[in-house]
Short mmCIF file of C-alpha atoms and ligand atoms in Angstrom, two decimals:
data_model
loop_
_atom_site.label_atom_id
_atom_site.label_comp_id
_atom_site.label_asym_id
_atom_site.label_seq_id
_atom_site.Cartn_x
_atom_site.Cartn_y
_atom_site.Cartn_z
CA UNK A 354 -112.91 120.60 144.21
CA UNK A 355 -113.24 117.56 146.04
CA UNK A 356 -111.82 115.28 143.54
CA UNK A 357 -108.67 117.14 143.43
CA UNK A 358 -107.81 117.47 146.84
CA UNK A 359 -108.40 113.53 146.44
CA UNK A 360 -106.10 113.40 144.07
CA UNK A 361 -103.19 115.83 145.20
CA UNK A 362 -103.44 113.68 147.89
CA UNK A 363 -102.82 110.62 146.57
CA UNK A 364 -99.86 111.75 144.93
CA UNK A 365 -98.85 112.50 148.07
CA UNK A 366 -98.63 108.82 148.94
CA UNK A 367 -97.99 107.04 145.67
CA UNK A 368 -94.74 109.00 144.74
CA UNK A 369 -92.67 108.28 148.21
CA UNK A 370 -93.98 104.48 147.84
CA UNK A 371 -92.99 104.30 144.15
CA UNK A 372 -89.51 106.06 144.75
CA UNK A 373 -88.73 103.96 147.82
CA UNK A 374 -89.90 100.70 146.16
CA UNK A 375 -87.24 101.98 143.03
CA UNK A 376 -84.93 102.98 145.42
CA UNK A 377 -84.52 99.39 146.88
CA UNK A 378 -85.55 97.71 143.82
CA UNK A 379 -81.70 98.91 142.52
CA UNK A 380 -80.25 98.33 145.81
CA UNK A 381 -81.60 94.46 145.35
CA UNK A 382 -80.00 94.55 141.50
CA UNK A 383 -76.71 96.16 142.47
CA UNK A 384 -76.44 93.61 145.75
CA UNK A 385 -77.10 90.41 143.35
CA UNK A 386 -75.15 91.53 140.91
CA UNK A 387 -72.29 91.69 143.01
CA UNK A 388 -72.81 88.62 144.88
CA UNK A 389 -72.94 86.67 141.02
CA UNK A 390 -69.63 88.64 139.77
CA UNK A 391 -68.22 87.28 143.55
CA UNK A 392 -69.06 84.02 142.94
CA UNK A 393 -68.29 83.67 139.20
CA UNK A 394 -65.07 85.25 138.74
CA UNK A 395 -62.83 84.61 136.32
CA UNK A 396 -62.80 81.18 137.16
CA UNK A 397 -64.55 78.27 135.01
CA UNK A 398 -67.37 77.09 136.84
CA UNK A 399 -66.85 74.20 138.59
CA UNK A 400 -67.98 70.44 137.10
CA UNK A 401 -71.45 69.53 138.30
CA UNK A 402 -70.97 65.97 139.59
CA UNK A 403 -73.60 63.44 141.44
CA UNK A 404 -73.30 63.14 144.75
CA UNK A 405 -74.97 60.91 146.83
CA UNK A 406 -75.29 63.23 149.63
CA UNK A 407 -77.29 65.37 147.58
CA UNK A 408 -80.69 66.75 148.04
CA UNK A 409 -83.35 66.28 150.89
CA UNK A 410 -82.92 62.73 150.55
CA UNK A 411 -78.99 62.26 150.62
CA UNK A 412 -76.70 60.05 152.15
CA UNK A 413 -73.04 59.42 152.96
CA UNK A 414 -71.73 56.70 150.41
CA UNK A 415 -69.38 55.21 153.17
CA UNK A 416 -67.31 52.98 151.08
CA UNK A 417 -66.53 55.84 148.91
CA UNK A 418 -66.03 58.41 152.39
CA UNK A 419 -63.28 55.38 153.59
CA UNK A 420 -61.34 54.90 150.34
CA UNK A 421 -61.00 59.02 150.10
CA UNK A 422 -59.80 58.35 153.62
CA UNK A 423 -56.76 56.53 152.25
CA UNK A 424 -56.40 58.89 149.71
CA UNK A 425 -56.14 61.36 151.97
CA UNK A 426 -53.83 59.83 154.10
CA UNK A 427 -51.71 58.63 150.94
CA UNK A 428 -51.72 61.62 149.30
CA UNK A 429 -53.03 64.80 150.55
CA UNK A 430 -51.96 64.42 154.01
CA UNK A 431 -48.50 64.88 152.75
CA UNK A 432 -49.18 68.74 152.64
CA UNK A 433 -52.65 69.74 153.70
CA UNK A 434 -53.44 69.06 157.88
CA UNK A 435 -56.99 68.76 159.41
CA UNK A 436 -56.80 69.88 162.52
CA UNK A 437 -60.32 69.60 162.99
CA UNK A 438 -60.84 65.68 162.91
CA UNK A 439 -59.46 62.94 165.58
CA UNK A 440 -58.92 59.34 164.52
CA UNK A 441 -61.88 58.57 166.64
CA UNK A 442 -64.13 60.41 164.11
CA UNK A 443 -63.65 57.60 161.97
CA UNK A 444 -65.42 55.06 163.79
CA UNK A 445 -68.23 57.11 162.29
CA UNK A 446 -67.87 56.41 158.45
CA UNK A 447 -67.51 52.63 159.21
CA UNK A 448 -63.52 51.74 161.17
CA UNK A 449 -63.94 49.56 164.34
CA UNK A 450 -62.26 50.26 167.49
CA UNK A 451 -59.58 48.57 166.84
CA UNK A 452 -58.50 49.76 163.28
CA UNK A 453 -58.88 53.37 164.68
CA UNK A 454 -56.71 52.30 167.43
CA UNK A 455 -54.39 51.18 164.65
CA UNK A 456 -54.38 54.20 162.57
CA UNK A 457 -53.71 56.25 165.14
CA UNK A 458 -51.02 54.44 166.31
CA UNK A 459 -49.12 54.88 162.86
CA UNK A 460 -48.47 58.15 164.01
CA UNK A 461 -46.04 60.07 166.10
CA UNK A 462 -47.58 63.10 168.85
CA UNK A 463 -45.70 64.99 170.63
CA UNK A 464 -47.33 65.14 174.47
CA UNK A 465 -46.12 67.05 177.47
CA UNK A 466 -44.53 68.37 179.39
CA UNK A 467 -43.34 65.50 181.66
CA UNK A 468 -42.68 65.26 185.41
CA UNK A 469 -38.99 66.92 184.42
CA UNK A 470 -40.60 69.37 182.51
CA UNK A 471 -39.42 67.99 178.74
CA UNK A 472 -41.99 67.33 176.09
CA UNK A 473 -41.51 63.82 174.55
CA UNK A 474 -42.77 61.70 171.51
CA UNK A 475 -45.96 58.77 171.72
CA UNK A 476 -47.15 56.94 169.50
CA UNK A 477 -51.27 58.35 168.49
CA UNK A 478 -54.14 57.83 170.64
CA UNK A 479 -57.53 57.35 168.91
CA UNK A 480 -58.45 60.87 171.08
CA UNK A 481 -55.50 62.63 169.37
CA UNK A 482 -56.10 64.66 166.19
CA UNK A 483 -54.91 63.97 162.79
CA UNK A 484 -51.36 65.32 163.04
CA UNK A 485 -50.17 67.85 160.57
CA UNK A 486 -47.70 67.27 157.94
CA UNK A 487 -45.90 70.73 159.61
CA UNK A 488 -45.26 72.23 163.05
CA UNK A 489 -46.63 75.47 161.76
CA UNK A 490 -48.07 77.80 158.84
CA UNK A 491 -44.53 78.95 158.09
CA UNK A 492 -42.73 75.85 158.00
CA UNK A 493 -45.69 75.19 154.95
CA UNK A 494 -44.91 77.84 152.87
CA UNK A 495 -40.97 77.04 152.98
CA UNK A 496 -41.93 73.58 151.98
CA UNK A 497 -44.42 74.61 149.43
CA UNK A 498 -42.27 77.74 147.49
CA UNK A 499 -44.42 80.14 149.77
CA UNK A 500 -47.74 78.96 149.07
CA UNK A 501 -49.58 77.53 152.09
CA UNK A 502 -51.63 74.30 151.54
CA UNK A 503 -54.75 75.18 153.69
CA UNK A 504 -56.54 73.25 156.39
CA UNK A 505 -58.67 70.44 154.69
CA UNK A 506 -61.43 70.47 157.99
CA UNK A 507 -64.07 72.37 156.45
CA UNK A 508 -62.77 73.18 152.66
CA UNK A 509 -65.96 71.98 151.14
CA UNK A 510 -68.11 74.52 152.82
CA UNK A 511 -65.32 77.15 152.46
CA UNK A 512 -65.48 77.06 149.02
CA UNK A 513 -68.29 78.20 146.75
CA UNK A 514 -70.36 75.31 145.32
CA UNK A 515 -67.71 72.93 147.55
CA UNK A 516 -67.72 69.68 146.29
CA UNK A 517 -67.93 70.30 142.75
CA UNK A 518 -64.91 72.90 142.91
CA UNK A 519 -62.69 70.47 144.75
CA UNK A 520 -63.44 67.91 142.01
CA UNK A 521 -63.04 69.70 139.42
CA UNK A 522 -59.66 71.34 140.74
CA UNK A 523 -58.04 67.93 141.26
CA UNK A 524 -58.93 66.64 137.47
CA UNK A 525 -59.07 70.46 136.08
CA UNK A 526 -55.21 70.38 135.17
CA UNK A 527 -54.18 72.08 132.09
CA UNK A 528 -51.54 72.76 130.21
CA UNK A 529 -51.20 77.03 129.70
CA UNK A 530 -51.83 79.29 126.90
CA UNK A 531 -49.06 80.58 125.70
CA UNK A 532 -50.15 84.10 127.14
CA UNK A 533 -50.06 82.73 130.42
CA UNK A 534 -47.08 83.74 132.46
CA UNK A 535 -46.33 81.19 135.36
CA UNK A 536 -43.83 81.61 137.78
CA UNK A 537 -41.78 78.66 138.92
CA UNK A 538 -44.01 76.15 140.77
CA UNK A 539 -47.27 77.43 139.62
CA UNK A 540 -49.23 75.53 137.32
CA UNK A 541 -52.52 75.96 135.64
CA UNK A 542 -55.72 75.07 136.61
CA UNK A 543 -58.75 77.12 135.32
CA UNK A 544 -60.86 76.26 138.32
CA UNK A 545 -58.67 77.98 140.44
CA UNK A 546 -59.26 82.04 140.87
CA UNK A 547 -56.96 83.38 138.89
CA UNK A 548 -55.75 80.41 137.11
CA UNK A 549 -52.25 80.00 138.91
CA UNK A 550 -51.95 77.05 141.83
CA UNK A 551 -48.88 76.50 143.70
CA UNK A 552 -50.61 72.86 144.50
CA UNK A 553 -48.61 70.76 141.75
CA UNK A 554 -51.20 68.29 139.65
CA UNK A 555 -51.97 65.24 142.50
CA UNK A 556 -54.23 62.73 141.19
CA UNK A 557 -53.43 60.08 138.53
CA UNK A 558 -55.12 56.27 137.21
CA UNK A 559 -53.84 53.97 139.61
CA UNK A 560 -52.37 56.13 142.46
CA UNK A 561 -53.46 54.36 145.05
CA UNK A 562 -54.38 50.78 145.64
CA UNK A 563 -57.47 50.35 146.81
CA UNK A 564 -58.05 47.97 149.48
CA UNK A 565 -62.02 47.10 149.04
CA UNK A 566 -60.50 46.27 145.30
CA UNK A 567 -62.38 49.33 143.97
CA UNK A 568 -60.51 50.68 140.46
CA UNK A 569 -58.65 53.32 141.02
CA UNK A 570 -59.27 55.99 138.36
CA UNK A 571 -58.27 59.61 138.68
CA UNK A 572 -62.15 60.26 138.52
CA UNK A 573 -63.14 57.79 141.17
CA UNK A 574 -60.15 58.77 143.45
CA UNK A 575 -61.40 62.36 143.21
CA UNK A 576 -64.84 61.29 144.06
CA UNK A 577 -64.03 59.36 146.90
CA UNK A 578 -61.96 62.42 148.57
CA UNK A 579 -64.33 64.57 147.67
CA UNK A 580 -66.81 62.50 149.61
CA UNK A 581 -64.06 62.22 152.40
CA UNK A 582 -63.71 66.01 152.75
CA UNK A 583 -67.60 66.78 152.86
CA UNK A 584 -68.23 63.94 155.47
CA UNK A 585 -65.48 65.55 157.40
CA UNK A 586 -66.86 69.36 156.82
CA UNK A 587 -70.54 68.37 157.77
CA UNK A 588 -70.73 64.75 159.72
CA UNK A 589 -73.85 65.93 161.12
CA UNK A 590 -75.59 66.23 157.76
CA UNK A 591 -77.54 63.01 158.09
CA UNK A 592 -78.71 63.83 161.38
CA UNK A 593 -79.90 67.34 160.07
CA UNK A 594 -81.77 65.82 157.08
CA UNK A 595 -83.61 63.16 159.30
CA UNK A 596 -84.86 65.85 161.51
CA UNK A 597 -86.32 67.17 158.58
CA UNK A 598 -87.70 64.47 157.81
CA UNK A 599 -88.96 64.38 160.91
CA UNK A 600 -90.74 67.56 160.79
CA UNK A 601 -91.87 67.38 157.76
CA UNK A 602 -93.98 64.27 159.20
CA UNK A 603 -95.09 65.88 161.65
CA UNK A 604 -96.07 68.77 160.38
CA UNK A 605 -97.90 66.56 157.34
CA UNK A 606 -100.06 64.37 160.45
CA UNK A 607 -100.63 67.92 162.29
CA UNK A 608 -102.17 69.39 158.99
CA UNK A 609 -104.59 65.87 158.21
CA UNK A 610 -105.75 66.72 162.12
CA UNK A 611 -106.45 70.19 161.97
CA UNK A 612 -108.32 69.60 158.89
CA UNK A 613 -110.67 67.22 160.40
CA UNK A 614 -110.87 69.18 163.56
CA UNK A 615 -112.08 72.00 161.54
CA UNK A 616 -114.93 70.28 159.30
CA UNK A 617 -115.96 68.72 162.75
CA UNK A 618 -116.31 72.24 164.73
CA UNK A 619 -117.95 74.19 161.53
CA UNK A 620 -120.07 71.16 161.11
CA UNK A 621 -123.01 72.70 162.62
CA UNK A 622 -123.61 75.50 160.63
CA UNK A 623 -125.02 74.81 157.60
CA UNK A 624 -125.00 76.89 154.65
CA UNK A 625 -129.17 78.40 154.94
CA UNK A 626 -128.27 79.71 158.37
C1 LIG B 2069 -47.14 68.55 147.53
C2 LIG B 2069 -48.05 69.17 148.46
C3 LIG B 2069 -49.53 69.00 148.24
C4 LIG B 2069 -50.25 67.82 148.17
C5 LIG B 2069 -49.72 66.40 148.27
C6 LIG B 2069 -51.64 68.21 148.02
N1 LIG B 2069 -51.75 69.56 147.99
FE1 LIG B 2069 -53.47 70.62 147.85
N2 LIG B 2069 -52.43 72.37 147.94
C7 LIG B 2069 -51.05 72.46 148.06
C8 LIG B 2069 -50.69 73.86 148.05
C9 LIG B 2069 -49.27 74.41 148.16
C10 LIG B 2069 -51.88 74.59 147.93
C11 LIG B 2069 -52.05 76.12 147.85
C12 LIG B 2069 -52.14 76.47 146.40
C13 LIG B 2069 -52.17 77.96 146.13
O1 LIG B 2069 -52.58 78.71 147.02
O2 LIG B 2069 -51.80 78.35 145.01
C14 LIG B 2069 -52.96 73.62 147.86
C15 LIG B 2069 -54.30 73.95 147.74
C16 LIG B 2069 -55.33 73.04 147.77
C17 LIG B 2069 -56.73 73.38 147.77
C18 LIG B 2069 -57.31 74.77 147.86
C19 LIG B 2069 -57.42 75.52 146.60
C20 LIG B 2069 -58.09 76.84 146.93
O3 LIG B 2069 -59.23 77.04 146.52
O4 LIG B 2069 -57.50 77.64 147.67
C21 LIG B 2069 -57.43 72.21 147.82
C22 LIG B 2069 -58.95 72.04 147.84
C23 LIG B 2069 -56.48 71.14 147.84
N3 LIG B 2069 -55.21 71.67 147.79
C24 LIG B 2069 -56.82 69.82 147.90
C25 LIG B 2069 -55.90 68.78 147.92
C26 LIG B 2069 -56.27 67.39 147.97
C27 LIG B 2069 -57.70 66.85 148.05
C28 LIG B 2069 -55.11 66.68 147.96
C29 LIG B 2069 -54.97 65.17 147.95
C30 LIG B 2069 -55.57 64.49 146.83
C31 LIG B 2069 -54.01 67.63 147.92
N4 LIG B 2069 -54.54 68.90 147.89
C32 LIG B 2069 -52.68 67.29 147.93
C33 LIG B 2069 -50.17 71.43 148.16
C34 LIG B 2069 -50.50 70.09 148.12
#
């Protein structure tokens, strides 16, 4: 009699805990699932390159962060802005005062309004921000058959997988399948969702000449942006892996001491007692 009140009892228990644990168990699967279809799409997956910023140990290559500089400012700055960065960001990846002063200075801001009220024209201030190829998003799209060229800022860490993607969209170029319908001004690139980019084909051997004498291939000039744009989405990455570093140190010298203090205090009692 016992036993099976025991037993109706643990019933009782075990089903709820066994649905509920099912219950999320499918939840989890469903939620994963999804988040894998997200991030695949139909999309190839993007190249997986070496960077040198990668894993707990990484590091900005800052030879490689200036020449994607001048790419940038050869070639992508044509289209895409980055409204995020001022020239005085670059005294970070290696420019002195004075070249920043200089590259600023290449550029036209408009400033104002002055004492009469008009806005005028200056010539860059290393405070200023890089100024956008276009006054606004819909002056873009008119230059660009409607697409917009987005804001380079943060486009590593807006993308999935970042740096790879970027890479592999600026050498990914193909020519279409035959079943592939592109409008005007699209082209094909099977990194991109979808396959269709309004951005035409950009990089090329030799595009730029670099000035540390560095050859110019369309793989190194992709690797050097590439390491331009995730400097510029994450300049504080070498700070954040120090501090880990850092902790990990300390928490490595904290463990050795509590170890010691702990033979030291149970050190007395011996095992007869
Ligand atoms: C002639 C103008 C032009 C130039 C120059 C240009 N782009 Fe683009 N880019 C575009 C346009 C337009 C789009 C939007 C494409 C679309 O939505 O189909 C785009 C989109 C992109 C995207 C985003 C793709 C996505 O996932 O949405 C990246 C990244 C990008 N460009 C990087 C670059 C880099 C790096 C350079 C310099 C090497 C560059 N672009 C030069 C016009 C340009």
């Amino acid at each position: 009699m016992k036993r099976t009140k025991l037993k109706i009892h643990r019933q009782g228990i075990i089903m709820p805990f066994v649905k509920t644990f099912l219950l999320s168990f499918f939840l989890l699967l469903s939620v994963l699932s999804a988040g894998i279809s997200y991030a695949a799409g139909d999309a190839k997956h993007p190249k997986q390159m070496h960077w040198a910023f990668d894993g707990f140990f990484g590091a900005f290559d800052r030879a490689s962060i200036q020449r994607g500089f001048q790419v940038y400012k050869q070639v992508c700055s044509s289209c895409h802005s980055m409204h995020l960065k001022s020239y005085r960001n670059l005294t970070q990846i290696g420019f002195s005062e004075d070249e920043v002063k200089a590259i600023a200075a290449e550029y036209m801001v408009m400033d104002g309004p002055d004492d009469s009220g008009d806005m005028f024209e200056r010539p860059g201030r290393p405070s200023d921000r890089f100024v956008s190829p276009y006054p606004n998003e819909k002056a873009a799209r008119a230059s660009n058959g409607g697409a917009y060229p987005p804001d380079l800022s943060l486009i590593t860490k807006a993308r999935v997988d970042g740096p790879n993607y970027v890479y592999s969209l600026l050498t990914g170029y193909e020519d279409a399948a035959e079943d592939v319908n592109l409008r005007p001004g699209q082209y094909y690139n099977p990194y991109m969702p979808g396959g269709k980019i309004a951005m035409p084909p950009q990089l090329s051997d030799g595009l730029v000449e670099y000035m540390d004498g560095t050859e110019a291939t369309e793989g190194q000039i992709a690797r050097d942006v590439v390491n331009f744009l995730q400097w510029a989405a994450e300049p504080e990455m070498e700070a954040r892996k120090q501090m880990g570093h850092k902790a990990i140190l300390f928490a490595l010298i904290l463990t050795i001491l509590f170890y010691f203090s702990k033979k030291r205090i149970w050190s007395n009692l011996s095992q007869k007692d």
